[in-house]
Tab-separated table of C-alpha atoms in Angstrom:
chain	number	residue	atom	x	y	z
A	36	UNK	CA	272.546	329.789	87.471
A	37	UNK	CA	269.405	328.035	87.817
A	38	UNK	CA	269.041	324.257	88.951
A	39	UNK	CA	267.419	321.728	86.455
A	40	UNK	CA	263.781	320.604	87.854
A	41	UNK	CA	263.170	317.062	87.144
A	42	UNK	CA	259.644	316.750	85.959
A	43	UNK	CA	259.861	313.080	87.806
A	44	UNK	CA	260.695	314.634	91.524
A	45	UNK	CA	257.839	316.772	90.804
A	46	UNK	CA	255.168	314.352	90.692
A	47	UNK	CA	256.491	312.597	93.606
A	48	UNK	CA	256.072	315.887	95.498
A	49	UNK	CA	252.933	316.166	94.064
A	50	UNK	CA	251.992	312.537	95.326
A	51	UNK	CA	253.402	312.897	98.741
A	52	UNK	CA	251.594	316.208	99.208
A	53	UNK	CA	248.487	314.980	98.326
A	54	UNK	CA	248.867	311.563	100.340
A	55	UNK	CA	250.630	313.620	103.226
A	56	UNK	CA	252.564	310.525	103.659
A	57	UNK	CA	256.181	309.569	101.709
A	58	UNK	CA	255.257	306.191	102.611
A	59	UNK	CA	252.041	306.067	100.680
A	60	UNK	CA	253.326	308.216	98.320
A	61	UNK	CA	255.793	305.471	97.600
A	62	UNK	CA	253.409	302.517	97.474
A	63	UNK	CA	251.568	305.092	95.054
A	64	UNK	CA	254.001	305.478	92.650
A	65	UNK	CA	255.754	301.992	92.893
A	66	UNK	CA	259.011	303.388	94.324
A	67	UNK	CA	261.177	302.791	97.216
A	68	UNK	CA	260.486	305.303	100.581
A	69	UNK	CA	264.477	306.007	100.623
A	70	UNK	CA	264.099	306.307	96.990
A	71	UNK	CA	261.379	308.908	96.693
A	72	UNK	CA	262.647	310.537	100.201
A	73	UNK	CA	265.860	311.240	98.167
A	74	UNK	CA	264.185	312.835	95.469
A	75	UNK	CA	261.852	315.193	97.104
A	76	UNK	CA	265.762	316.456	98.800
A	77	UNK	CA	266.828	317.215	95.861
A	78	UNK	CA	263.566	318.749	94.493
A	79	UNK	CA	264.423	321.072	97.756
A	80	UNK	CA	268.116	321.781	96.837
A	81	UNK	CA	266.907	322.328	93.415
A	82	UNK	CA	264.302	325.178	94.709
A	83	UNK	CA	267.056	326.401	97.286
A	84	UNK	CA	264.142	326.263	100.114
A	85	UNK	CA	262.084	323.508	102.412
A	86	UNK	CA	259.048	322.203	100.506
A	87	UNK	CA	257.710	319.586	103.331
A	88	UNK	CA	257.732	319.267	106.983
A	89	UNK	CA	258.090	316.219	107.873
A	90	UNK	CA	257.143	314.552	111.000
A	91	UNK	CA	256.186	311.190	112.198
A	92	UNK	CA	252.766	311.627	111.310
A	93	UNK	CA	253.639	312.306	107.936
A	94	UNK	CA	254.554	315.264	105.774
A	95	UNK	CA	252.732	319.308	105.898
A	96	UNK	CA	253.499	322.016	103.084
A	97	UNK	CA	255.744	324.697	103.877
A	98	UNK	CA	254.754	328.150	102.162
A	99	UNK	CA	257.028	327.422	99.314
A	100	UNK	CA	255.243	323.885	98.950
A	101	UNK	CA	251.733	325.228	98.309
A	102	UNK	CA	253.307	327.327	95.482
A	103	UNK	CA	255.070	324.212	94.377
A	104	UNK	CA	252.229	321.947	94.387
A	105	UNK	CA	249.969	324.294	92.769
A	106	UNK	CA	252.279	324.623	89.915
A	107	UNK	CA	253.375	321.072	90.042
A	108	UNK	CA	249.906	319.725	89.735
A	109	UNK	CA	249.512	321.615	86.548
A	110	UNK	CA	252.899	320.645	85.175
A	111	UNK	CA	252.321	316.171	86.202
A	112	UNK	CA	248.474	316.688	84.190
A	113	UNK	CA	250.281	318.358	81.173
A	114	UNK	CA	252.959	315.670	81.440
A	115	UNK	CA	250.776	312.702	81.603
A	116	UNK	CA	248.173	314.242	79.088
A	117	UNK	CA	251.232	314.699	76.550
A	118	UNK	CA	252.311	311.108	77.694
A	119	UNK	CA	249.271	309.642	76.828
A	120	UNK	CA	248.719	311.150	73.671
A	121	UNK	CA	251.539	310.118	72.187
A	122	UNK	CA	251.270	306.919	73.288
A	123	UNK	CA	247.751	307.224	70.401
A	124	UNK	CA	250.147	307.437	67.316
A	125	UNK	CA	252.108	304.467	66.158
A	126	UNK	CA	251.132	300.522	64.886
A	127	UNK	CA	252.029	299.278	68.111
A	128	UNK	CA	250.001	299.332	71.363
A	129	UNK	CA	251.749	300.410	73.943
A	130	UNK	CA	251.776	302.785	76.906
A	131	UNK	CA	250.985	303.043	81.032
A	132	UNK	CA	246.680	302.320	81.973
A	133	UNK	CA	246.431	303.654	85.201
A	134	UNK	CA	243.425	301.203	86.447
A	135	UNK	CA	241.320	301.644	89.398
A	136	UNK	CA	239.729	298.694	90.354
A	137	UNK	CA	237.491	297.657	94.015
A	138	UNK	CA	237.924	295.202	96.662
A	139	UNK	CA	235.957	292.401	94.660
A	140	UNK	CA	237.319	292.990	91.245
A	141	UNK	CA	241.156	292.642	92.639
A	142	UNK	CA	240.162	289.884	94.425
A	143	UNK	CA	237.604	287.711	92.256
A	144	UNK	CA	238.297	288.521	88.386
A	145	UNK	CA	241.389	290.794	87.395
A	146	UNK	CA	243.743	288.560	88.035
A	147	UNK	CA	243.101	286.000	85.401
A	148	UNK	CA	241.970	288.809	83.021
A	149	UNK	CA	244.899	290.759	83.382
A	150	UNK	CA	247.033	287.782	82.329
A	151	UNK	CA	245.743	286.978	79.194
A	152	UNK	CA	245.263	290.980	78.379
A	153	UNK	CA	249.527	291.596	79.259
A	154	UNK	CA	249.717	288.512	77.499
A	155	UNK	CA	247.994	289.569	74.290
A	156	UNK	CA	249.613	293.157	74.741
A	157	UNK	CA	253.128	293.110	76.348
A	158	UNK	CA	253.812	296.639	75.609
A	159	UNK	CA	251.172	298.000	77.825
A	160	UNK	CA	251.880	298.297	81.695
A	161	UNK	CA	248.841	298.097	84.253
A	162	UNK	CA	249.450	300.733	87.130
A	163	UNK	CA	246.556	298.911	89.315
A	164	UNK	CA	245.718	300.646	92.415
A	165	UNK	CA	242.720	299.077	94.561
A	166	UNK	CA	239.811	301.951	96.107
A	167	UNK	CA	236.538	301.780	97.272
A	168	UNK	CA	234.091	302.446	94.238
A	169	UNK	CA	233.520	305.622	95.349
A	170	UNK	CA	237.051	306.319	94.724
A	171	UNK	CA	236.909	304.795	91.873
A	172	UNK	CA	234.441	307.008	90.361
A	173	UNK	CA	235.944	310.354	91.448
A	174	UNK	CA	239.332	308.853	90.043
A	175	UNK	CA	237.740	308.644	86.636
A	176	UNK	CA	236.517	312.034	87.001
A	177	UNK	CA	239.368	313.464	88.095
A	178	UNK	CA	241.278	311.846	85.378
A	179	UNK	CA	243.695	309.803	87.742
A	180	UNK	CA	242.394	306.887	86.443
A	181	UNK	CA	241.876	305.901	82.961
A	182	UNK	CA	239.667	302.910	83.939
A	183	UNK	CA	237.871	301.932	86.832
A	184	UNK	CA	236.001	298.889	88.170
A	185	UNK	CA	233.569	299.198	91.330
A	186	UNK	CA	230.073	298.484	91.867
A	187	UNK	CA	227.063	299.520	89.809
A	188	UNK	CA	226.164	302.957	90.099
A	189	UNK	CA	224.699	305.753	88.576
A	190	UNK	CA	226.848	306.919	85.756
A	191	UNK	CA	228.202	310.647	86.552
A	192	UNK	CA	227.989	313.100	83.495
A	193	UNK	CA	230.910	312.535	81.612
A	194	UNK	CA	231.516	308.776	82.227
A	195	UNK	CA	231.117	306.437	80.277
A	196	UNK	CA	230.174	302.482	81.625
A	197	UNK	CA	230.616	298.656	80.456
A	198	UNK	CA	229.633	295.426	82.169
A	199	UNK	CA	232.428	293.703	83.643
A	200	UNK	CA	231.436	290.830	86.007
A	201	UNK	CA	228.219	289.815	87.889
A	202	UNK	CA	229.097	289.247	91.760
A	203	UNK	CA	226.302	288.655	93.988
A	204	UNK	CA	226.044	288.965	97.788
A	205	UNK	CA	226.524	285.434	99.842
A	206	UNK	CA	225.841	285.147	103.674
A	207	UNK	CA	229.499	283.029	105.041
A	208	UNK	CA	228.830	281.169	108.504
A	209	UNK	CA	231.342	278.882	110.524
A	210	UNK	CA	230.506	274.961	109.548
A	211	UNK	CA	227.863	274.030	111.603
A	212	UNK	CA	226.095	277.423	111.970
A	213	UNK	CA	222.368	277.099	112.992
A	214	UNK	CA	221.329	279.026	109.867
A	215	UNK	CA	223.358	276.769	107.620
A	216	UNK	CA	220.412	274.094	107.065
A	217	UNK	CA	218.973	276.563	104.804
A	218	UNK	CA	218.904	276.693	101.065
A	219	UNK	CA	219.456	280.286	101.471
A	220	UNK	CA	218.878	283.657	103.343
A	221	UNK	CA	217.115	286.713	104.138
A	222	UNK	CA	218.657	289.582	105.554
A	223	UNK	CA	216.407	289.797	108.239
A	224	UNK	CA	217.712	286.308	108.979
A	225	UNK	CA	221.452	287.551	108.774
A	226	UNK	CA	220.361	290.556	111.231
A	227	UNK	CA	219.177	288.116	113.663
A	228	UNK	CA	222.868	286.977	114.479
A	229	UNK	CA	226.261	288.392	115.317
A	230	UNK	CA	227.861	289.835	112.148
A	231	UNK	CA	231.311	290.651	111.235
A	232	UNK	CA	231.131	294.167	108.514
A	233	UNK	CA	233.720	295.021	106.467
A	234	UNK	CA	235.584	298.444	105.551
A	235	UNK	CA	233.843	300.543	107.242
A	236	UNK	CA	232.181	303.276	105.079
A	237	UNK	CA	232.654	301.214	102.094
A	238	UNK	CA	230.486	300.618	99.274
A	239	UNK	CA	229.398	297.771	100.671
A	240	UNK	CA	229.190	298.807	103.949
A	241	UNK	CA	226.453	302.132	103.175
A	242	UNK	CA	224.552	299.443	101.163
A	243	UNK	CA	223.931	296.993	104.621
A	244	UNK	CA	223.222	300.003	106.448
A	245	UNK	CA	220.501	301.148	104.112
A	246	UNK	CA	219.441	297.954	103.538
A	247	UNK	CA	218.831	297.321	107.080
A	248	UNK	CA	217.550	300.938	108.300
A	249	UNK	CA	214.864	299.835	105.827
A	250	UNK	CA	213.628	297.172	107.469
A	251	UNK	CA	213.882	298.855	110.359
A	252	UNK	CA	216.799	297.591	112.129
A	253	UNK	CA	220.255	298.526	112.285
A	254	UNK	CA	223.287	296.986	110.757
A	255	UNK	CA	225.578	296.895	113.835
A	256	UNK	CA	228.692	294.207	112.874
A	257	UNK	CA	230.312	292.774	116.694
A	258	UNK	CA	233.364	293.357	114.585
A	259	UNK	CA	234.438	295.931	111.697
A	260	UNK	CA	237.834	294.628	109.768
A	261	UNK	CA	239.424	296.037	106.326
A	262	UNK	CA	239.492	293.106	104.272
A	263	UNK	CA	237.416	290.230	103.156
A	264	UNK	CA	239.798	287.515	104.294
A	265	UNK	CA	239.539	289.322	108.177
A	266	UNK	CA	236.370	288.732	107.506
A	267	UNK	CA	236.499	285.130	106.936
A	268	UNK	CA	239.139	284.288	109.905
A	269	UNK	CA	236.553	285.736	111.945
A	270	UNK	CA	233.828	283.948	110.653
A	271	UNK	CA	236.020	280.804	111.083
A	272	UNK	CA	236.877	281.747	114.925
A	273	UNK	CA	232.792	281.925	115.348
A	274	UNK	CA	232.935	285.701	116.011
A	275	UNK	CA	229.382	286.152	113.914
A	276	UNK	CA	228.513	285.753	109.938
A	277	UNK	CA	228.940	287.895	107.279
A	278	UNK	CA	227.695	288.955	104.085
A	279	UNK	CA	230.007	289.603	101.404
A	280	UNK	CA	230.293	289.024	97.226
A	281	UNK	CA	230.674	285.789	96.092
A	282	UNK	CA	234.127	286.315	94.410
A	283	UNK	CA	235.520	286.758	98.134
A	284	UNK	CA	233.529	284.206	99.505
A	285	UNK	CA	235.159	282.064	96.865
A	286	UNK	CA	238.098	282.846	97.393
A	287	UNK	CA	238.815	282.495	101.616
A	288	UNK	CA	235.493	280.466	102.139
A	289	UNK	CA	235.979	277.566	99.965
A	290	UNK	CA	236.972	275.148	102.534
A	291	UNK	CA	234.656	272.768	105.026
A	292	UNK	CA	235.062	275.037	107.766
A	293	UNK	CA	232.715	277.299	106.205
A	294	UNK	CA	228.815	277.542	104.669
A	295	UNK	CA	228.048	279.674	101.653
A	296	UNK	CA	224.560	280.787	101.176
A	297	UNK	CA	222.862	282.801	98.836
A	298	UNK	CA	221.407	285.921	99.939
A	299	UNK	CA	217.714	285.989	99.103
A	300	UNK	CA	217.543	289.564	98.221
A	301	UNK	CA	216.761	291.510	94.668
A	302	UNK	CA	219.223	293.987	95.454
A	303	UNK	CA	221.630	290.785	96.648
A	304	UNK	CA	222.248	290.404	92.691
A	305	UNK	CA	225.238	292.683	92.765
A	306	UNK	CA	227.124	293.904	89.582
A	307	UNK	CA	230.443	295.302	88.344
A	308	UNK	CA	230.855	297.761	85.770
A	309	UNK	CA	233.878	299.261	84.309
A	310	UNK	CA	234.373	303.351	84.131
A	311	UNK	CA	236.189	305.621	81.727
A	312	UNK	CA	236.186	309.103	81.397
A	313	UNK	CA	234.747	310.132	78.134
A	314	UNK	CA	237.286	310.657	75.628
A	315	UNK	CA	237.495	310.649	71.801
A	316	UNK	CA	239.791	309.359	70.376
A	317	UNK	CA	240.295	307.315	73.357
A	318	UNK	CA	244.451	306.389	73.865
A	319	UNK	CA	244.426	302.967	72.163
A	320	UNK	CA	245.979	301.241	75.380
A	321	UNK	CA	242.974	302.101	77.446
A	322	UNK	CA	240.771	301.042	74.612
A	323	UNK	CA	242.454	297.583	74.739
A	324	UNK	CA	241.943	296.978	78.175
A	325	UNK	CA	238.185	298.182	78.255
A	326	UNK	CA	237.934	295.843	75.118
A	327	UNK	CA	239.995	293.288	76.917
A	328	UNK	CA	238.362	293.424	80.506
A	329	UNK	CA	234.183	293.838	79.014
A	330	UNK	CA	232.415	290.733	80.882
């Protein structure tokens, strides 16, 4: 007789496979490890063959589990298309918005936003992950993400694009910095001292880099960390400066032991823009938060 196949086990599968990691699966899909380990057993039992090998370095596909995950992918995007369509019909506004959102928008404006928009509509959940615009962008595409939030860029075919906040780039120094009896600063300036970067590869990162290879110098940080409040502690410790957006200077500079100073570039006036895949009709969840979250 044949075992039932949860529909739920198989988008964990199809989450682990792709993270090659139960543990980021997990974080992924807002379940326990144990939790989602348990399932993917049973998925197993249910199949009456290995799907994963796991190891400490995470999890490979057996034979079986390329099969599986082909199928499976297909199976989650009908799903979640199906899910999301009916979540169109009715008076009430209600449904899952899987939102993709960068470093600076988690940090410096969603927060407050996504208050008053849960607060306005308490029948809509926010699955928020946080990804490097880049990410962010292929999300949209890929339709993992119903809306994203990252820097300005180029709109892809397909996407469509709203203002959402105006960030621009700051240079943060330890108190008593030589370069903090300026107004404000050049990058050259910035260049001229020790500097601590941030997520390497980042949006933000590829933008110093060209930046500087266009003046002719090289953006080479003493120290490379993965957040922007690293970043700050070592700017406090007098490791080097950094430049970063004002929302995270804001929020773990604000405090005498540290300078904030414009940087005194055109392409310094950073901005963030909201992305959605373009849909019509558009589920009316998603169109609340776009509507909600426009700056």
């Amino acid at each position: 007789m044949a075992r039932r196949i949860d529909p739920y086990s198989v988008r964990l599968f199809v989450s682990a496979a792709r993270t090659g990691s139960i543990v980021r699966a997990a974080e992924q899909e807002h379940i326990a490890p144990s939790a989602l380990s348990r399932r993917l057993a049973d998925l197993e039992h249910a199949f009456g063959t290995p799907l994963l090998i796991r190891s400490p370095r995470g999890v490979t596909l057996t034979e079986a589990g390329h099969m599986v995950l082909a199928r499976g992918e297909k199976i989650d995007e009908d799903l979640q298309a199906l899910v999301r369509e009916v979540q169109t019909q009715g008076d009430a506004v209600r449904g899952t918005v899987r939102l993709y959102a960068n470093m600076s928008a988690v940090i410096g404006f969603l927060p407050e936003r996504l208050r008053a928009f849960m607060a306005a509509f308490p029948e809509v959940e926010v699955s928020l992950l946080e990804n490097d615009t880049r990410d962010v962008i292929r999300a949209c595409l890929d339709d993992r993400a119903d809306v994203g939030i990252g820097v300005d860029v180029p709109v892809p075919s397909g996407l469509e694009s709203w203002p959402f906040a105006a960030d621009p780039l700051q240079v943060v120094l330890p108190a008593g910095h030589a370069l903090a009896r300026h107004k404000s600063l050049g990058f050259a300036q910035a260049l001229e001292h020790p500097l601590i970067g941030v997520h390497q590869g980042g949006a933000l990162d590829r933008s110093l880099h060209e930046r500087a290879a266009a003046l002719h110098r090289s953006f080479a940080p003493t120290v490379s960390v993965s957040s922007f409040d690293a970043v700050c502690r070592m700017v406090e410790a007098g490791l080097g400066i950094a430049v970063i957006p004002q929302s995270a200077a804001a929020a773990y500079a604000g405090n005498p032991r540290f300078v904030r100073r414009p940087l005194d570039e055109p392409w310094a006036a950073r901005e963030l823009r909201m992305y959605a895949l373009r849909k019509s009709p558009r589920p009316r969840a998603v169109a609340a938060l776009i509507d909600s979250l426009r700056g």
